[in-house]
CSV table of C-alpha atoms in Angstrom, one decimal:
chain,number,residue,atom,x,y,z
A,547,MET,CA,0.0,0.0,0.0
A,548,SER,CA,2.9,2.4,0.5
A,549,ASP,CA,3.4,2.4,-3.3
A,550,MET,CA,0.2,4.6,-3.5
A,551,ARG,CA,1.8,7.3,-1.2
A,552,GLY,CA,4.2,8.3,-4.0
A,553,LEU,CA,1.3,8.6,-6.4
A,554,ARG,CA,-0.6,11.2,-4.4
A,555,PRO,CA,-2.1,14.2,-6.3
A,556,VAL,CA,-2.0,17.7,-5.0
A,557,PRO,CA,-3.9,18.0,-1.8
A,558,PRO,CA,-7.6,19.0,-2.1
A,559,ASP,CA,-7.1,22.5,-0.7
A,560,SER,CA,-5.1,23.5,-3.7
A,561,ASP,CA,-6.7,21.2,-6.3
A,562,PRO,CA,-10.1,22.7,-7.7
A,563,ALA,CA,-11.2,19.2,-8.9
A,564,CYS,CA,-11.1,17.9,-5.4
A,565,GLY,CA,-13.9,19.7,-3.7
A,566,THR,CA,-16.9,18.6,-1.6
A,567,ARG,CA,-17.3,15.4,-3.7
A,568,CYS,CA,-13.8,14.2,-2.7
A,569,ALA,CA,-13.5,10.8,-0.9
A,570,ARG,CA,-10.4,12.3,0.7
A,571,LEU,CA,-8.2,9.4,-0.5
A,572,CYS,CA,-5.8,11.9,-1.9
A,573,THR,CA,-4.7,12.9,1.6
A,574,ASP,CA,-2.5,11.0,4.0
A,575,ASP,CA,-5.1,11.1,6.7
A,576,GLY,CA,-7.9,10.0,4.4
A,577,LEU,CA,-6.0,7.2,2.9
A,578,ALA,CA,-4.9,6.0,6.3
A,579,ALA,CA,-8.5,6.1,7.6
A,580,VAL,CA,-9.7,4.1,4.6
A,581,LEU,CA,-6.8,1.5,5.1
A,582,ALA,CA,-7.5,1.2,8.8
A,583,ALA,CA,-11.3,0.8,8.2
A,584,ASP,CA,-11.7,-1.1,5.1
A,585,GLN,CA,-8.5,-2.9,3.9
A,586,ALA,CA,-9.3,-6.0,5.8
A,587,LEU,CA,-12.9,-6.2,4.4
A,588,LEU,CA,-11.7,-5.7,0.9
A,589,HIS,CA,-8.9,-8.3,1.2
A,590,TRP,CA,-11.4,-10.7,2.7
A,591,ARG,CA,-13.9,-10.3,-0.1
A,592,ALA,CA,-11.3,-10.7,-2.7
A,593,THR,CA,-9.7,-13.7,-1.2
A,594,ARG,CA,-13.1,-15.3,-0.9
A,595,ARG,CA,-13.9,-14.6,-4.6
A,596,LEU,CA,-10.5,-15.4,-6.1
A,597,GLY,CA,-9.4,-18.2,-3.8
A,598,ASP,CA,-5.7,-16.8,-3.8
A,599,ALA,CA,-4.4,-14.5,-1.2
A,600,GLY,CA,-1.7,-13.1,-3.5
A,601,LEU,CA,-4.1,-12.3,-6.2
A,602,ALA,CA,-6.5,-10.8,-3.6
A,603,GLU,CA,-3.7,-8.4,-2.5
A,604,HIS,CA,-3.3,-7.4,-6.1
A,605,ALA,CA,-7.1,-6.8,-6.3
A,606,VAL,CA,-7.1,-4.6,-3.2
A,607,GLN,CA,-4.2,-2.6,-4.4
A,608,GLU,CA,-5.9,-2.1,-7.8
A,609,THR,CA,-9.2,-1.1,-6.0
A,610,LEU,CA,-7.4,1.5,-3.9
A,611,LEU,CA,-5.5,2.8,-7.0
A,612,ARG,CA,-8.7,3.2,-9.0
A,613,ALA,CA,-10.4,4.8,-6.0
A,614,TRP,CA,-7.4,7.2,-5.7
A,615,ARG,CA,-7.5,8.2,-9.3
A,616,SER,CA,-11.2,8.9,-9.2
A,617,CYS,CA,-11.3,10.4,-5.7
A,618,ALA,CA,-12.8,13.6,-6.9
A,619,THR,CA,-15.8,11.8,-8.5
A,620,TYR,CA,-17.0,10.2,-5.3
A,621,ASP,CA,-20.7,11.3,-4.6
A,622,PRO,CA,-21.5,11.1,-0.8
A,623,ASP,CA,-25.2,11.3,-1.8
A,624,LYS,CA,-25.0,7.8,-3.4
A,625,GLY,CA,-23.4,6.1,-0.4
A,626,SER,CA,-20.6,5.9,2.0
A,627,VAL,CA,-16.8,5.7,1.0
A,628,ARG,CA,-17.0,2.0,1.9
A,629,THR,CA,-19.9,1.4,-0.4
A,630,TRP,CA,-18.0,3.2,-3.1
A,631,LEU,CA,-14.9,1.1,-2.6
A,632,LEU,CA,-16.8,-2.1,-2.5
A,633,THR,CA,-18.3,-1.2,-5.9
A,634,ILE,CA,-14.9,-0.4,-7.4
A,635,GLU,CA,-13.6,-3.7,-6.0
A,636,ARG,CA,-16.6,-5.6,-7.5
A,637,ASN,CA,-15.5,-4.2,-10.9
A,638,VAL,CA,-11.9,-5.1,-10.2
A,639,LEU,CA,-12.8,-8.7,-9.3
A,640,THR,CA,-15.0,-8.9,-12.4
A,641,ASP,CA,-12.0,-7.7,-14.5
A,642,ILE,CA,-9.6,-10.2,-12.9
A,643,GLY,CA,-12.3,-13.0,-13.4
A,644,ARG,CA,-12.4,-12.1,-17.1
A,645,MET,CA,-8.7,-12.0,-17.4
A,646,ARG,CA,-8.4,-15.5,-15.7
A,647,ALA,CA,-11.0,-16.9,-18.0
A,648,VAL,CA,-9.3,-15.7,-21.2
A,649,ARG,CA,-5.7,-16.6,-20.2
A,650,PRO,CA,-4.7,-20.1,-19.5
A,651,ALA,CA,-4.0,-21.0,-15.9
A,652,GLU,CA,-0.5,-20.8,-14.8
A,653,ALA,CA,1.3,-24.1,-14.6
A,654,SER,CA,3.8,-25.1,-12.1
A,655,TRP,CA,7.1,-26.8,-13.0
A,656,ASP,CA,5.8,-30.1,-11.6
A,657,GLU,CA,3.0,-30.0,-14.2
A,658,LEU,CA,5.3,-29.3,-17.1
A,659,VAL,CA,6.7,-32.6,-18.8
A,660,ASP,CA,8.8,-33.2,-21.9
A,661,ALA,CA,6.8,-34.4,-24.8
A,662,ASP,CA,9.3,-37.3,-25.1
A,663,THR,CA,8.6,-38.6,-21.6
A,664,ARG,CA,4.9,-38.0,-21.5
A,665,TRP,CA,4.0,-41.4,-22.8
A,666,ALA,CA,6.9,-43.3,-21.3
A,667,GLY,CA,6.0,-46.2,-19.0
A,668,PRO,CA,7.4,-46.8,-15.6
A,669,ASP,CA,11.2,-47.8,-15.3
A,670,PHE,CA,10.9,-51.4,-14.4
A,671,ALA,CA,14.6,-51.9,-14.4
A,672,GLU,CA,15.1,-49.3,-11.6
A,673,ALA,CA,12.3,-50.8,-9.5
A,674,LEU,CA,13.9,-54.2,-9.9
A,675,THR,CA,17.3,-53.0,-9.0
A,676,ASP,CA,15.9,-51.2,-5.9
A,677,GLY,CA,14.0,-54.4,-4.9
A,678,LEU,CA,17.1,-56.6,-5.3
A,679,LEU,CA,19.2,-54.1,-3.2
A,680,VAL,CA,16.6,-54.1,-0.5
A,681,ALA,CA,16.4,-57.9,-0.4
A,682,ASP,CA,20.3,-58.0,-0.2
A,683,LEU,CA,20.3,-55.5,2.6
A,684,LEU,CA,17.6,-57.4,4.5
A,685,ALA,CA,19.3,-60.7,4.1
A,686,GLY,CA,22.3,-59.4,6.2
A,687,LEU,CA,19.9,-58.8,9.2
A,688,PRO,CA,19.1,-61.3,11.9
A,689,ASP,CA,15.8,-63.1,11.2
A,690,ALA,CA,13.9,-61.4,14.1
A,691,GLN,CA,15.0,-58.0,12.9
A,692,ARG,CA,14.3,-58.7,9.4
A,693,ASP,CA,10.8,-59.9,10.0
A,694,ALA,CA,10.1,-56.8,12.1
A,695,VAL,CA,11.4,-54.3,9.5
A,696,VAL,CA,9.5,-56.1,6.7
A,697,GLN,CA,6.2,-56.0,8.6
A,698,VAL,CA,6.5,-52.5,10.1
A,699,ILE,CA,8.4,-50.5,7.4
A,700,LEU,CA,7.8,-52.3,4.0
A,701,ARG,CA,4.2,-53.5,4.7
A,702,ASP,CA,3.4,-50.3,6.7
A,703,ARG,CA,1.8,-52.2,9.7
A,704,ALA,CA,1.3,-51.0,13.2
A,705,TYR,CA,3.8,-52.1,15.9
A,706,GLN,CA,0.8,-53.4,17.9
A,707,ASP,CA,-0.5,-55.6,15.1
A,708,VAL,CA,3.0,-57.0,14.4
A,709,ALA,CA,3.6,-57.7,18.1
A,710,ALA,CA,0.3,-59.6,18.3
A,711,ASP,CA,1.2,-61.7,15.2
A,712,LEU,CA,4.8,-62.5,16.5
A,713,GLY,CA,3.6,-63.1,20.1
A,714,VAL,CA,6.0,-60.6,21.5
A,715,PRO,CA,5.6,-57.2,23.4
A,716,VAL,CA,5.4,-54.1,21.4
A,717,GLY,CA,8.6,-52.8,22.8
A,718,THR,CA,10.4,-55.8,21.5
A,719,VAL,CA,9.2,-55.1,18.0
A,720,LYS,CA,10.2,-51.4,18.2
A,721,THR,CA,13.6,-52.4,19.5
A,722,ARG,CA,14.1,-54.9,16.6
A,723,VAL,CA,13.2,-52.3,14.1
A,724,HIS,CA,15.5,-49.7,15.8
A,725,TYR,CA,18.5,-51.9,15.7
A,726,ALA,CA,17.8,-53.2,12.2
A,727,LEU,CA,17.6,-49.6,10.9
A,728,ARG,CA,20.8,-48.7,12.8
A,729,SER,CA,22.6,-51.6,11.2
A,730,LEU,CA,21.4,-50.6,7.7
A,731,ARG,CA,22.5,-46.9,8.2
A,732,ARG,CA,26.0,-48.1,9.0
A,733,LEU,CA,26.4,-49.9,5.7
A,734,PRO,CA,28.3,-48.1,2.9
A,735,LEU,CA,26.2,-46.5,0.2
A,736,GLY,CA,27.4,-48.9,-2.5
A,737,ALA,CA,26.5,-52.0,-0.4
C-alpha cells in the first residue's frame, strides 16, 4: 500500500477538482483512515472470490489505486466511501475474473513434462534393482530384525499388530526395528 503514497495528487485544498465530492483518499489522513477501516474487508472479499491470497492483495491494491485516481468523482449522496470502494472492488474482481477466463491457468514446474517422456512407462529396471538391493540388505539382518522391518516398514503395519502376530511385546518389535535400521544406516552407500 505504501506504493500509493508516491502517487498522491496535490492536496484537495489546492486542487479545484477535489472539492466537496472528494473521498479524501488523496490525503494522507484520508488514505490512512480508509486503510484502517476497510482494507481487511476488501482483502477478505477478494480472497473469498478469487481463492488466492496473493491475487487478492493485487485486487485490493488495484481497487485503492482506482479509487485514488477517481477520488474527486465520489458522490456522498450515493453512499458511503466503503460502499463506493466495494463497488470499485466488484469491478476489479470482475475484470480479474475475465482475465483469468481468457488466459490459460499458470502451470507449475511439476505439471510441465517433456513431450518425449509424457507417454513413457514406468522404469521397471530401476524398480527391480531397488528391490534386489533391499532384499540384499535385509538378508544381512538377523531373522527377528528382518521380520520386524518387513512388517513395520515395508508393509506399513502398526507395531501393535506385528507384536500380536509375532507373540512378543510391542517394545520388542520397536527395539528390533530400531537396531535393524541402525545396522542398515551403518552400511556403505554402495552396499
